[in-house]
CSV table of C-alpha atoms and ligand atoms in Angstrom, one decimal:
chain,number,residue,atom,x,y,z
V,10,UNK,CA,-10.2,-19.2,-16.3
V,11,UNK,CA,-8.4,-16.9,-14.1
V,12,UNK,CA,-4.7,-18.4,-12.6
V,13,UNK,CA,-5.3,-18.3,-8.7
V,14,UNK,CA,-1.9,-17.9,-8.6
V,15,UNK,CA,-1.8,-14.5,-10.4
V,16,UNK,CA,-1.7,-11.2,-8.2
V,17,UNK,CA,-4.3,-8.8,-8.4
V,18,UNK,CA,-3.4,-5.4,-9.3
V,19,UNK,CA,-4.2,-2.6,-7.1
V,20,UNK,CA,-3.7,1.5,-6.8
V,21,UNK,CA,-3.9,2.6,-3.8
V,22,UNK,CA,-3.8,6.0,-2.6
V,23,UNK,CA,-2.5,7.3,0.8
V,24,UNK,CA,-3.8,10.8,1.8
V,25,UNK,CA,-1.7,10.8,5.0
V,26,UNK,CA,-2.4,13.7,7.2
V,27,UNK,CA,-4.2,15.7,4.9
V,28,UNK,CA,-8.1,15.6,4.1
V,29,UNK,CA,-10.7,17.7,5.3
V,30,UNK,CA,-14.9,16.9,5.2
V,31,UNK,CA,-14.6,18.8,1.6
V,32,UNK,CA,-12.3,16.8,0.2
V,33,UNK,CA,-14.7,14.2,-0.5
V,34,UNK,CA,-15.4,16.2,-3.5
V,35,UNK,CA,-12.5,14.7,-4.6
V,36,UNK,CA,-13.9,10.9,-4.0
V,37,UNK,CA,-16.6,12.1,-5.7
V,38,UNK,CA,-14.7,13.0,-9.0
V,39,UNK,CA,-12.5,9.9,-8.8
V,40,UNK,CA,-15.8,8.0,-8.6
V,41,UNK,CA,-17.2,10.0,-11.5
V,42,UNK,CA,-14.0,8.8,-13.4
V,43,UNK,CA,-14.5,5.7,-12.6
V,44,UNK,CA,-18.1,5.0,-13.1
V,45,UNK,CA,-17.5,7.2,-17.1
V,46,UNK,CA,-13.9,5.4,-18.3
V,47,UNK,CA,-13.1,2.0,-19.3
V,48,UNK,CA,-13.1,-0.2,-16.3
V,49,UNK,CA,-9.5,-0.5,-15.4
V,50,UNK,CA,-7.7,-4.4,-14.1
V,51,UNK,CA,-6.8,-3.2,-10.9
V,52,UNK,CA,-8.6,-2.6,-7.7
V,53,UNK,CA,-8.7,1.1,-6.3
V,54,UNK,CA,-8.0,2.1,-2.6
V,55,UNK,CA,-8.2,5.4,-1.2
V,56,UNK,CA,-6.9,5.9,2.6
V,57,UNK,CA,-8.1,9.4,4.2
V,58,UNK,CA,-6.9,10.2,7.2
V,59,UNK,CA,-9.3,8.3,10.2
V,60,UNK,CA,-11.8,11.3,10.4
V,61,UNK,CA,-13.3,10.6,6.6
V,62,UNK,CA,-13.4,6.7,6.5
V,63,UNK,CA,-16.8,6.4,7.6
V,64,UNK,CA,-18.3,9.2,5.5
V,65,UNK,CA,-16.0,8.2,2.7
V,66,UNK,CA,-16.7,4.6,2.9
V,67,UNK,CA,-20.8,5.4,2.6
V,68,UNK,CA,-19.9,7.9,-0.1
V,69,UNK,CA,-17.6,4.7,-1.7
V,70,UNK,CA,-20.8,2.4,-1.1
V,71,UNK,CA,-21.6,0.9,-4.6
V,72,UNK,CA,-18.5,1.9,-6.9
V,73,UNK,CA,-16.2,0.2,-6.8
V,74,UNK,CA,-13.6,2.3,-4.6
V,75,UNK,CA,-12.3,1.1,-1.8
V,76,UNK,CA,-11.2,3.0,1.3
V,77,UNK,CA,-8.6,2.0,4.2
V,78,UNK,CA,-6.6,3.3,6.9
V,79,UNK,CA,-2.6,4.3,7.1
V,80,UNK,CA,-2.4,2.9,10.4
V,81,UNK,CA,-3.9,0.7,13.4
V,82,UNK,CA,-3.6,-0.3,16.7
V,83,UNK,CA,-1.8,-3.7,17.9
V,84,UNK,CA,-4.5,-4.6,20.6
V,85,UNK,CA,-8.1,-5.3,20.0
V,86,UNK,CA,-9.0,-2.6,22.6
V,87,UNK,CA,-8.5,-1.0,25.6
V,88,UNK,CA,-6.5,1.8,27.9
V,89,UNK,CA,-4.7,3.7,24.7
V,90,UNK,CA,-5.5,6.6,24.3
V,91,UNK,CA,-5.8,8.5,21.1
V,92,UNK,CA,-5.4,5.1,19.5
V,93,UNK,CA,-8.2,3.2,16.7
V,94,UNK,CA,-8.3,-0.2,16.4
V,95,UNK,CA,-8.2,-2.6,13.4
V,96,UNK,CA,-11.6,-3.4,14.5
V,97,UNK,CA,-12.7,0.0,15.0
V,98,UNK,CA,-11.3,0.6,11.2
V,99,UNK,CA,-13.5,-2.5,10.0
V,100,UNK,CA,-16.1,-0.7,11.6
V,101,UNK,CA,-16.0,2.5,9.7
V,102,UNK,CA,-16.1,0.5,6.5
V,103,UNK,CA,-12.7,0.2,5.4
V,104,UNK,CA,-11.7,-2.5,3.7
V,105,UNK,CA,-7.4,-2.3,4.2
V,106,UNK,CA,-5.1,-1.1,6.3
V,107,UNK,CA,-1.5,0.1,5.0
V,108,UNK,CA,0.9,-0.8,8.2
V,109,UNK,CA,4.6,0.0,8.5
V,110,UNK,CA,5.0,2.7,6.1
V,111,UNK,CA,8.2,4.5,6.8
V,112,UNK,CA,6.8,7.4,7.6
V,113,UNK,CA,5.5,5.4,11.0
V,114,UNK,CA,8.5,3.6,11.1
V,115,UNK,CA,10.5,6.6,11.3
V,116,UNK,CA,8.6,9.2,13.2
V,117,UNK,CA,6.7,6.2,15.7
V,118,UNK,CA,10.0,4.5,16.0
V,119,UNK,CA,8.1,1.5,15.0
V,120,UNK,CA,10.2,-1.5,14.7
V,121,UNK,CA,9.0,-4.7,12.2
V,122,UNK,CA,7.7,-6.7,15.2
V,123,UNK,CA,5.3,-4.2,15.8
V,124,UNK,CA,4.4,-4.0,12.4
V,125,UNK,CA,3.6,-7.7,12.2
V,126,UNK,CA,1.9,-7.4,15.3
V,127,UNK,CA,-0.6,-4.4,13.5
V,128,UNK,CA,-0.7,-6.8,10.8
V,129,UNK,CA,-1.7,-9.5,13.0
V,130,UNK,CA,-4.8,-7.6,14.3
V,131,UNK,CA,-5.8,-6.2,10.7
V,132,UNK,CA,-5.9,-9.9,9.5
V,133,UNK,CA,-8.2,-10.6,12.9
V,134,UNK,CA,-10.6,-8.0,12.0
V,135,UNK,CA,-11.3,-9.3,8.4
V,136,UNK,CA,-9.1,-6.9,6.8
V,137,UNK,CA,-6.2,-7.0,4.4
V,138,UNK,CA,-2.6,-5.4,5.7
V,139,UNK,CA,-0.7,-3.6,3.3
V,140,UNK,CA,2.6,-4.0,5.1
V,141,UNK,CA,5.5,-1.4,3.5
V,142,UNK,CA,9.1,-2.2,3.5
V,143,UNK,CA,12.0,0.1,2.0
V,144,UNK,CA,15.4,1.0,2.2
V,145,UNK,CA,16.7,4.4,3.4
V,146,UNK,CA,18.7,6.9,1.1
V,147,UNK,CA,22.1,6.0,3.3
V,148,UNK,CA,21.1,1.9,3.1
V,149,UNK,CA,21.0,2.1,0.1
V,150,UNK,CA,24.1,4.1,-1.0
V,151,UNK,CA,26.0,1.3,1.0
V,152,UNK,CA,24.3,-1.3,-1.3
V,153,UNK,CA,22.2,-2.8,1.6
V,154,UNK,CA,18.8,-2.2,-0.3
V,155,UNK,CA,18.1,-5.6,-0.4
V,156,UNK,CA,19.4,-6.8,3.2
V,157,UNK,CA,17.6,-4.1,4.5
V,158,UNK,CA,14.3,-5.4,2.7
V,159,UNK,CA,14.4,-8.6,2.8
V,160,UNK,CA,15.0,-8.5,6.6
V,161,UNK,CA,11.9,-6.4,6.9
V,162,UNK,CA,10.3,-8.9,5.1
V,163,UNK,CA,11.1,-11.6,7.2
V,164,UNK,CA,10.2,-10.0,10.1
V,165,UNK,CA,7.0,-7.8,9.2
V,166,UNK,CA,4.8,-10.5,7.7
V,167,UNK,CA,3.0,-12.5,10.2
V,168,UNK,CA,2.6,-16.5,9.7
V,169,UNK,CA,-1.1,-16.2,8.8
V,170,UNK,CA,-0.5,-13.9,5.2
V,171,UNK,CA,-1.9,-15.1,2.2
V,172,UNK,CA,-2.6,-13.2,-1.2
V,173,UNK,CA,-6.1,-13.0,0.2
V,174,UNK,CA,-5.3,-10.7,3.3
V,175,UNK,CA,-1.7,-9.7,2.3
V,176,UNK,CA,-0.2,-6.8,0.0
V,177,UNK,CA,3.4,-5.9,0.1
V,178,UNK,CA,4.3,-2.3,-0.7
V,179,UNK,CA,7.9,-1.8,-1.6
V,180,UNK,CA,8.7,2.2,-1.0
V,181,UNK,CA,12.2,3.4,-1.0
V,182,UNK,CA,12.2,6.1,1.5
V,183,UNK,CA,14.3,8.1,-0.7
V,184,UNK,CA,11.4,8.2,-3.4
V,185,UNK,CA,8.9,9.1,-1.0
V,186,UNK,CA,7.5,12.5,-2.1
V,187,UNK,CA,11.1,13.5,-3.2
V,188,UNK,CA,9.8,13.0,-7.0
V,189,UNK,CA,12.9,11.0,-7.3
V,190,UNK,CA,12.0,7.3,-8.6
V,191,UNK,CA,14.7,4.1,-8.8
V,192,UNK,CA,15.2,2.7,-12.0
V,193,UNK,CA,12.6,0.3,-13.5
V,194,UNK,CA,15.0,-2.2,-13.5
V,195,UNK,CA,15.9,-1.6,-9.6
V,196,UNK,CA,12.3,-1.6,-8.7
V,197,UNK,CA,12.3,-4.9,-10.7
V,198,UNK,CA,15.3,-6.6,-8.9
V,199,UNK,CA,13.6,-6.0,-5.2
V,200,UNK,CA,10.2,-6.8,-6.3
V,201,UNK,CA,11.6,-10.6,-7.6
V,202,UNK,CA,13.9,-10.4,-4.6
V,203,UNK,CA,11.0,-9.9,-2.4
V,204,UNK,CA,8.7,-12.3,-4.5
V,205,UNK,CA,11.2,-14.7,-4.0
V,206,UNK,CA,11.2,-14.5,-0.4
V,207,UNK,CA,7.6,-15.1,-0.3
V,208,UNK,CA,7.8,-18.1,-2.2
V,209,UNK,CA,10.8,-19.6,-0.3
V,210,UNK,CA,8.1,-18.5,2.7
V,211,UNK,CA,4.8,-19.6,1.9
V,212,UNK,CA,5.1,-22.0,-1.5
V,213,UNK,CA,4.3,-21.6,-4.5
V,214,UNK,CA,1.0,-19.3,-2.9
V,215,UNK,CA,3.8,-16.6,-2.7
V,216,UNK,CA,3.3,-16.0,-5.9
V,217,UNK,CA,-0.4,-14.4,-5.5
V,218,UNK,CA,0.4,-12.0,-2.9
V,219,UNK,CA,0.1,-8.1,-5.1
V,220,UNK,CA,3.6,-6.2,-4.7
V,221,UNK,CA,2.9,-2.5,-4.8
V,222,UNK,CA,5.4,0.0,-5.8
V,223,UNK,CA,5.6,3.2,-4.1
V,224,UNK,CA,7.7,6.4,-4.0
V,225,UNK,CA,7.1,9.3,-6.6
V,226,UNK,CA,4.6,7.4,-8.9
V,227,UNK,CA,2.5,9.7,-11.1
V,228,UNK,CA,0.7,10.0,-14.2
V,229,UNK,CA,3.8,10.5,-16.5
V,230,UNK,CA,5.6,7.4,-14.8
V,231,UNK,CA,3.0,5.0,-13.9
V,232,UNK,CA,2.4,3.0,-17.2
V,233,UNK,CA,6.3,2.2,-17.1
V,234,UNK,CA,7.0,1.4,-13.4
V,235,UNK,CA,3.5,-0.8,-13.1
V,236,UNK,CA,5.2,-3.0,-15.9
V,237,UNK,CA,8.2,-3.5,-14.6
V,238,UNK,CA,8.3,-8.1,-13.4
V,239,UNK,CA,6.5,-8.3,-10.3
V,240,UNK,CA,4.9,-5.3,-9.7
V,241,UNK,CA,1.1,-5.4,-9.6
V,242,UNK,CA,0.3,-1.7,-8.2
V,243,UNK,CA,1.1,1.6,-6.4
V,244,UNK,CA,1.1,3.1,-3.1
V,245,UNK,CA,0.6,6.6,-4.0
V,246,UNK,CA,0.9,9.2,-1.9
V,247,UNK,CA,0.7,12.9,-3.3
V,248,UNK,CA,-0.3,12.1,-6.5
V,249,UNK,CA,-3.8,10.8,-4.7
V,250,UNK,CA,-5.1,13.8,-3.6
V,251,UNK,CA,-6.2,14.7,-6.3
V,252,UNK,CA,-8.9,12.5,-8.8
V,253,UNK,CA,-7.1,13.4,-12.3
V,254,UNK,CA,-3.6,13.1,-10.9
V,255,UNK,CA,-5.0,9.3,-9.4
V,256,UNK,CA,-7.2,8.3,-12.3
V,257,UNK,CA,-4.4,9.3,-14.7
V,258,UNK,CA,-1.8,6.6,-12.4
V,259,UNK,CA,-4.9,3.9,-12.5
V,260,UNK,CA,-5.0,5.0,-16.4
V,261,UNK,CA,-2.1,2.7,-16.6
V,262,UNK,CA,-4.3,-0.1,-15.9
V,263,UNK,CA,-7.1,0.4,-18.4
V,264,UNK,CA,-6.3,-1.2,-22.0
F,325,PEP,C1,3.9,7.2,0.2
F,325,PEP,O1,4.0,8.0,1.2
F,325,PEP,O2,3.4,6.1,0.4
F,325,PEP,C2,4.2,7.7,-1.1
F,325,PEP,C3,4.5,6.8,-2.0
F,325,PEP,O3,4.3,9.0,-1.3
F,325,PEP,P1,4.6,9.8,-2.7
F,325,PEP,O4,3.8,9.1,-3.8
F,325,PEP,O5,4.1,11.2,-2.5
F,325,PEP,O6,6.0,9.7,-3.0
């Protein structure tokens, strides 16, 4: 029997602002991979930018890929222009939606109460938030990595979370496409820092919700950062754009 308590792995793949209508070749081969290889212990994710869910998500229709978003609205819906709703996103097909990534947090100026707030509206429309915390190159030179994080933490992850609609992704915004990668044993140390935090949060429940690493995974390093203590995944972002590069990460969890 399987412990309820016991994460379920995930790779997830974030295409950020790149993806055109031919790119779904690409879902096509990482299907094709997965449907031929040895059925691996994770879940898959792919998130294309907002134009491909829907065509990706009916491509995705009967593998078992899933597809997401990188980003949602707050509000249910209304006068914002330009913006897509969680609901919108459920609408499409997807099946996650990553929130808080730096990236947003740095060029959106998005503080963590807006992130719990996206996270809030993701969890409304059925969906499951992968909310992204991390510490800057400077926070963590002054040995703040795990202030930094654990108030992000704190203040990102709305009441409602369980395992069942909740993934944390830990990415060090120093790691993020810079091919640089913390030690397994600093990945280790947030992840049961963060762990912790959910436990001391939510009981012993805390202990189902998946932690994702992020930040510079790829083939050659997955197998050895996916077993560091508490990590149950990746949030990759440039090594997911293309099937072999993504299948070789997910490779690390196929026995
Ligand atoms: C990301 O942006 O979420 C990410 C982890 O990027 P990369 O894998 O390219 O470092």
């Amino acid at each position: 029997m399987t412990d309820p308590l016991q994460p379920t792995p995930l790779t997830a793949g974030n295409w950020k602002m790149n993806g055109l209508s031919a790119s779904t070749g690409e879902l096509a081969a990482l299907i094709h991979a997965v449907n031929t290889k040895t059925a691996p212990t994770c879940g898959i994710l792919i998130c294309p930018p907002y134009t491909l869910i829907a065509a990706m998500a009916a491509q995705a229709a009967g593998s078992t890929v899933m597809i997401g978003a990188q980003d949602c609205h707050a509000a249910y819906s209304g006068a914002h222009t330009g913006d897509i709703s969680a609901d919108m996103i459920a609408d499409a097909g997807a099946t996650h939606i990553i929130v808080g990534h730096s990236e947003r947090r740095a060029d959106h100026g998005e503080s963590s109460e807006l992130v719990k707030a996206k996270a809030v509206a993701t969890h409304q429309a059925g969906l499951i938030a992968i909310i992204c915390v991390g510490e800057t190159d400077a926070e963590r030179d002054a040995g703040k990595t795990l202030e930094v994080v654990g108030d992000q933490i704190a203040r990102s992850i709305p009441d409602g979370s369980a395992a069942e609609n909740t993934i944390i992704a830990y990415e060090p915004v120093w790691a993020i496409g810079t091919g640089r990668t913390p030690t397994v044993e600093d990945v280790a140390d947030v992840h049961s820092a963060i762990r912790s935090a959910l436990v001391a949060r939510f009981g012993a429940s805390g202990q189902a919700f998946a932690l994702l690493y992020g930040g510079s995974v790829k083939p050659s390093n997955a197998s050895e950062l996916m077993a560091a203590a508490n990590v149950n995944g990746a949030l990759v972002g440039g090594a997911s754009l293309k099937a072999t590069d993504f299948d070789g990460i997910i490779d690390a969890y196929r026995v």
